[in-house]
Amino acid sequence: MLRLNFEKLGGLVPAIAQDYQTGEILMLAFMNEAAWRTTLTTGRATYYSRSRKSLWTKGETSGHVQRVHEIRIDCDDDTVVLKVEQVGGAACHTGHRSCFHKKVEEGAVHIVGEPVFDPKEVYRK
Amino acid sequence: MLRLNFEKLGGLVPAIAQDYQTGEILMLAFMNEAAWRTTLTTGRATYYSRSRKSLWTKGETSGHVQRVHEIRIDCDDDTVVLKVEQVGGAACHTGHRSCFHKKVEEGAVHIVGEPVFDPKEVYRK
């Protein structure tokens, strides 16, 4: 019953992380079956990095993990919504709370809001 | 500046439709460049149907169009969020308000909420 349809997208499903309290959409990433199973088992959002070709537990570098409070799947079992608590306050590597901080208006892009952390501090070696 | 990165996903980007008032995530579909341009031009959510291999203006069959109130793109320009007004009250072909009406809990799926319309009535010939 919990089998997702990974076939439509070459072994992946899109996964949306949404703030569990405010409903703000924080980011979208992809899961393969191992990432999905790991998320279910650990309660920490785990994705599949297409660039690194490996599992990626969100926050493994920054400490800014996503605690999963609720999981939804869609009508045809090929997309996931995670309602998460974003530790550290920001999901985006730019330091913005949401990756979707670029608003399209009258043919131009406007940045909405301010970063909540300095990425140079969080991701420094 | 409004060019999206369609290359990572073979000519497509994921597009999330979110209720512009409540923040509820209604559905996820894909856009090719023509769908993106059409959405920008018309203010009606238009996707690309992978099964039919054609542009798909949401609501073209049911009348339940999505009026776009705000558009966001993500940090790396490969995902879209549309904040929409869902005409007819439901985005899902099942009659549920959201496609994400399946909640995963303790290894099982539970349906959340009731359909707001009867799909047999809306999609009848």
Short mmCIF file of C-alpha atoms in Angstrom, two decimals:
data_model
loop_
_atom_site.label_atom_id
_atom_site.label_comp_id
_atom_site.label_asym_id
_atom_site.label_seq_id
_atom_site.Cartn_x
_atom_site.Cartn_y
_atom_site.Cartn_z
CA MET A 1 0.00 0.00 0.00
CA LEU A 2 2.96 2.30 0.58
CA ARG A 3 4.58 1.52 -2.72
CA LEU A 4 5.08 4.66 -4.75
CA ASN A 5 5.24 4.82 -8.53
CA PHE A 6 8.89 5.51 -9.26
CA GLU A 7 8.61 4.45 -12.89
CA LYS A 8 7.27 7.64 -14.42
CA LEU A 9 10.43 9.56 -13.63
CA GLY A 10 13.22 7.03 -14.05
CA GLY A 11 13.30 5.79 -10.46
CA LEU A 12 12.45 9.08 -8.75
CA VAL A 13 9.45 10.92 -7.34
CA PRO A 14 9.27 14.65 -6.60
CA ALA A 15 9.05 15.44 -2.88
CA ILE A 16 7.83 18.80 -1.61
CA ALA A 17 8.84 20.01 1.86
CA GLN A 18 6.23 22.28 3.43
CA ASP A 19 6.44 24.02 6.80
CA TYR A 20 4.17 21.98 9.08
CA GLN A 21 2.88 25.07 10.88
CA THR A 22 2.65 27.87 8.31
CA GLY A 23 2.11 25.84 5.11
CA GLU A 24 4.96 27.69 3.39
CA ILE A 25 6.56 25.59 0.64
CA LEU A 26 10.23 25.31 1.55
CA MET A 27 11.80 23.28 -1.25
CA LEU A 28 11.35 20.53 -3.79
CA ALA A 29 13.77 17.66 -4.21
CA PHE A 30 13.60 14.08 -5.48
CA MET A 31 13.47 10.72 -3.73
CA ASN A 32 14.43 7.31 -5.00
CA GLU A 33 13.03 4.28 -3.22
CA ALA A 34 15.88 4.17 -0.68
CA ALA A 35 15.35 7.85 0.20
CA TRP A 36 11.62 7.24 0.66
CA ARG A 37 12.24 4.22 2.91
CA THR A 38 14.86 6.12 4.92
CA THR A 39 12.49 9.06 5.41
CA LEU A 40 9.74 6.71 6.62
CA THR A 41 12.10 4.89 8.98
CA THR A 42 14.01 7.81 10.46
CA GLY A 43 11.47 10.65 10.41
CA ARG A 44 14.16 12.88 8.86
CA ALA A 45 13.66 14.10 5.31
CA THR A 46 16.04 12.22 3.05
CA TYR A 47 16.29 12.86 -0.66
CA TYR A 48 18.29 11.61 -3.62
CA SER A 49 20.89 14.00 -4.96
CA ARG A 50 20.89 13.77 -8.74
CA SER A 51 24.18 15.66 -9.01
CA ARG A 52 26.01 13.56 -6.39
CA LYS A 53 24.09 10.40 -7.26
CA SER A 54 23.65 9.50 -3.60
CA LEU A 55 21.22 9.67 -0.69
CA TRP A 56 21.13 13.08 0.91
CA THR A 57 19.73 13.57 4.37
CA LYS A 58 18.77 17.23 4.43
CA GLY A 59 20.91 19.00 7.02
CA GLU A 60 23.76 16.50 7.03
CA THR A 61 26.20 19.34 6.29
CA SER A 62 24.45 22.32 7.88
CA GLY A 63 22.77 20.58 10.81
CA HIS A 64 19.51 22.02 9.51
CA VAL A 65 17.56 18.78 9.36
CA GLN A 66 13.87 18.51 8.54
CA ARG A 67 11.81 16.70 11.17
CA VAL A 68 8.89 15.05 9.41
CA HIS A 69 5.55 15.69 11.14
CA GLU A 70 3.22 14.38 8.45
CA ILE A 71 3.49 12.63 5.10
CA ARG A 72 1.03 12.91 2.23
CA ILE A 73 1.10 11.19 -1.13
CA ASP A 74 -0.94 12.16 -4.14
CA CYS A 75 -3.82 10.45 -5.94
CA ASP A 76 -1.58 8.46 -8.27
CA ASP A 77 1.21 7.70 -5.82
CA ASP A 78 3.97 9.50 -7.68
CA THR A 79 4.54 12.62 -5.57
CA VAL A 80 5.22 13.18 -1.86
CA VAL A 81 4.49 16.10 0.45
CA LEU A 82 6.43 16.22 3.71
CA LYS A 83 5.12 18.55 6.40
CA VAL A 84 8.31 19.37 8.24
CA GLU A 85 9.82 21.32 11.05
CA GLN A 86 12.84 23.04 9.53
CA VAL A 87 15.63 23.12 12.10
CA GLY A 88 17.72 26.29 11.79
CA GLY A 89 14.85 28.21 10.22
CA ALA A 90 15.93 28.01 6.59
CA ALA A 91 15.72 25.28 3.96
CA CYS A 92 17.60 27.05 1.18
CA HIS A 93 21.39 26.91 0.77
CA THR A 94 21.24 30.70 0.16
CA GLY A 95 20.12 31.22 3.75
CA HIS A 96 16.57 32.08 2.74
CA ARG A 97 13.81 30.35 4.63
CA SER A 98 12.35 28.93 1.40
CA CYS A 99 14.00 28.08 -1.89
CA PHE A 100 10.99 29.80 -3.50
CA HIS A 101 12.07 33.33 -2.56
CA LYS A 102 12.09 34.51 -6.18
CA LYS A 103 8.80 36.13 -7.16
CA VAL A 104 7.99 36.56 -10.84
CA GLU A 105 6.25 39.85 -11.52
CA GLU A 106 5.72 41.71 -14.77
CA GLY A 107 8.51 39.90 -16.54
CA ALA A 108 11.10 40.25 -13.78
CA VAL A 109 12.26 38.40 -10.69
CA HIS A 110 12.13 40.03 -7.26
CA ILE A 111 13.70 38.53 -4.15
CA VAL A 112 11.19 38.20 -1.31
CA GLY A 113 12.43 38.44 2.27
CA GLU A 114 15.90 38.36 3.77
CA PRO A 115 18.21 35.41 4.45
CA VAL A 116 17.90 34.11 8.01
CA PHE A 117 21.49 32.93 8.08
CA ASP A 118 24.77 33.60 6.31
CA PRO A 119 25.54 30.57 4.14
CA LYS A 120 29.26 31.25 4.46
CA GLU A 121 28.97 30.65 8.20
CA VAL A 122 26.75 27.58 7.99
CA TYR A 123 28.55 25.75 5.19
CA ARG A 124 32.12 26.69 6.07
CA LYS A 125 34.56 23.84 6.47
CA MET B 1 15.92 36.59 -16.37
CA LEU B 2 12.78 34.52 -16.66
CA ARG B 3 14.47 31.62 -18.35
CA LEU B 4 14.00 28.45 -16.35
CA ASN B 5 16.34 25.50 -16.38
CA PHE B 6 14.47 22.82 -18.31
CA GLU B 7 17.57 20.76 -18.94
CA LYS B 8 17.77 18.83 -15.68
CA LEU B 9 14.53 16.98 -16.37
CA GLY B 10 14.52 16.44 -20.11
CA GLY B 11 12.69 19.63 -21.05
CA LEU B 12 10.39 19.82 -18.04
CA VAL B 13 10.20 21.53 -14.65
CA PRO B 14 7.96 20.47 -11.75
CA ALA B 15 5.20 22.99 -10.99
CA ILE B 16 3.38 23.02 -7.67
CA ALA B 17 -0.10 24.55 -7.43
CA GLN B 18 -0.82 25.98 -3.99
CA ASP B 19 -4.06 27.59 -2.80
CA TYR B 20 -3.30 31.32 -2.78
CA GLN B 21 -5.32 31.90 0.38
CA THR B 22 -4.85 28.84 2.61
CA GLY B 23 -1.42 27.64 1.44
CA GLU B 24 -2.76 24.12 0.88
CA ILE B 25 -0.77 22.24 -1.76
CA LEU B 26 -3.28 21.23 -4.43
CA MET B 27 -1.27 19.29 -7.00
CA LEU B 28 2.03 18.88 -8.78
CA ALA B 29 2.39 18.65 -12.53
CA PHE B 30 5.09 19.42 -15.07
CA MET B 31 5.65 22.31 -17.47
CA ASN B 32 7.65 22.43 -20.64
CA GLU B 33 8.74 25.82 -21.95
CA ALA B 34 5.50 26.34 -23.91
CA ALA B 35 3.40 25.59 -20.81
CA TRP B 36 5.46 28.05 -18.78
CA ARG B 37 5.10 30.79 -21.42
CA THR B 38 1.37 30.11 -21.74
CA THR B 39 0.90 30.33 -17.98
CA LEU B 40 2.76 33.66 -17.87
CA THR B 41 0.79 35.07 -20.79
CA THR B 42 -2.71 33.90 -19.90
CA GLY B 43 -2.67 33.83 -16.07
CA ARG B 44 -4.22 30.34 -16.25
CA ALA B 45 -2.17 27.40 -15.01
CA THR B 46 -1.04 25.39 -18.02
CA TYR B 47 0.98 22.22 -17.73
CA TYR B 48 2.46 19.61 -20.04
CA SER B 49 0.75 16.25 -20.02
CA ARG B 50 3.39 13.55 -20.21
CA SER B 51 0.81 10.86 -21.03
CA ARG B 52 -0.92 12.85 -23.78
CA LYS B 53 2.30 14.59 -24.85
CA SER B 54 0.54 17.93 -25.18
CA LEU B 55 -0.16 21.21 -23.41
CA TRP B 56 -2.86 20.90 -20.81
CA THR B 57 -4.64 23.94 -19.48
CA LYS B 58 -5.95 22.82 -16.11
CA GLY B 59 -9.75 22.87 -16.21
CA GLU B 60 -10.10 22.61 -19.98
CA THR B 61 -12.36 19.57 -19.49
CA SER B 62 -13.93 20.26 -16.11
CA GLY B 63 -14.11 24.06 -16.26
CA HIS B 64 -12.13 24.05 -13.01
CA VAL B 65 -9.35 26.36 -14.13
CA GLN B 66 -6.64 27.71 -11.86
CA ARG B 67 -6.34 31.50 -11.82
CA VAL B 68 -2.74 32.38 -11.09
CA HIS B 69 -2.35 35.03 -8.37
CA GLU B 70 1.38 34.76 -7.79
CA ILE B 71 4.34 32.93 -9.30
CA ARG B 72 7.48 31.90 -7.47
CA ILE B 73 10.54 30.12 -8.82
CA ASP B 74 13.22 28.46 -6.75
CA CYS B 75 16.86 29.32 -6.11
CA ASP B 76 18.17 27.39 -9.10
CA ASP B 77 15.35 28.17 -11.51
CA ASP B 78 14.19 24.61 -12.04
CA THR B 79 10.90 24.49 -10.09
CA VAL B 80 7.77 26.65 -10.10
CA VAL B 81 5.18 27.42 -7.43
CA LEU B 82 1.86 28.83 -8.63
CA LYS B 83 -0.35 30.42 -6.00
CA VAL B 84 -3.76 29.84 -7.51
CA GLU B 85 -7.45 30.30 -7.05
CA GLN B 86 -8.95 26.89 -7.81
CA VAL B 87 -12.26 27.40 -9.60
CA GLY B 88 -14.78 24.70 -8.64
CA GLY B 89 -13.08 24.08 -5.31
CA ALA B 90 -11.15 20.93 -6.20
CA ALA B 91 -7.92 20.34 -8.10
CA CYS B 92 -7.99 16.53 -8.06
CA HIS B 93 -9.74 14.43 -10.70
CA THR B 94 -11.12 12.33 -7.80
CA GLY B 95 -13.16 15.32 -6.64
CA HIS B 96 -10.93 15.93 -3.63
CA ARG B 97 -9.80 19.48 -3.06
CA SER B 98 -6.13 18.45 -3.15
CA CYS B 99 -4.43 15.55 -4.91
CA PHE B 100 -2.54 15.07 -1.63
CA HIS B 101 -5.50 13.64 0.28
CA LYS B 102 -3.67 10.41 1.11
CA LYS B 103 -2.00 10.58 4.51
CA VAL B 104 0.70 8.05 5.35
CA GLU B 105 0.51 6.92 8.95
CA GLU B 106 2.04 3.91 10.65
CA GLY B 107 2.58 2.03 7.44
CA ALA B 108 -0.88 2.64 5.98
CA VAL B 109 -2.67 5.22 3.84
CA HIS B 110 -5.70 7.11 5.17
CA ILE B 111 -7.90 9.31 3.02
CA VAL B 112 -8.25 12.81 4.48
CA GLY B 113 -11.45 14.76 3.84
CA GLU B 114 -14.35 14.20 1.48
CA PRO B 115 -14.63 14.89 -2.25
CA VAL B 116 -16.19 18.27 -2.98
CA PHE B 117 -17.66 17.09 -6.27
CA ASP B 118 -18.61 13.86 -7.98
CA PRO B 119 -16.10 13.25 -10.77
CA LYS B 120 -18.74 11.34 -12.76
CA GLU B 121 -20.77 14.55 -12.98
CA VAL B 122 -17.88 16.87 -13.78
CA TYR B 123 -16.10 14.73 -16.34
CA ARG B 124 -19.13 13.22 -18.04
CA LYS B 125 -19.34 13.55 -21.80
#
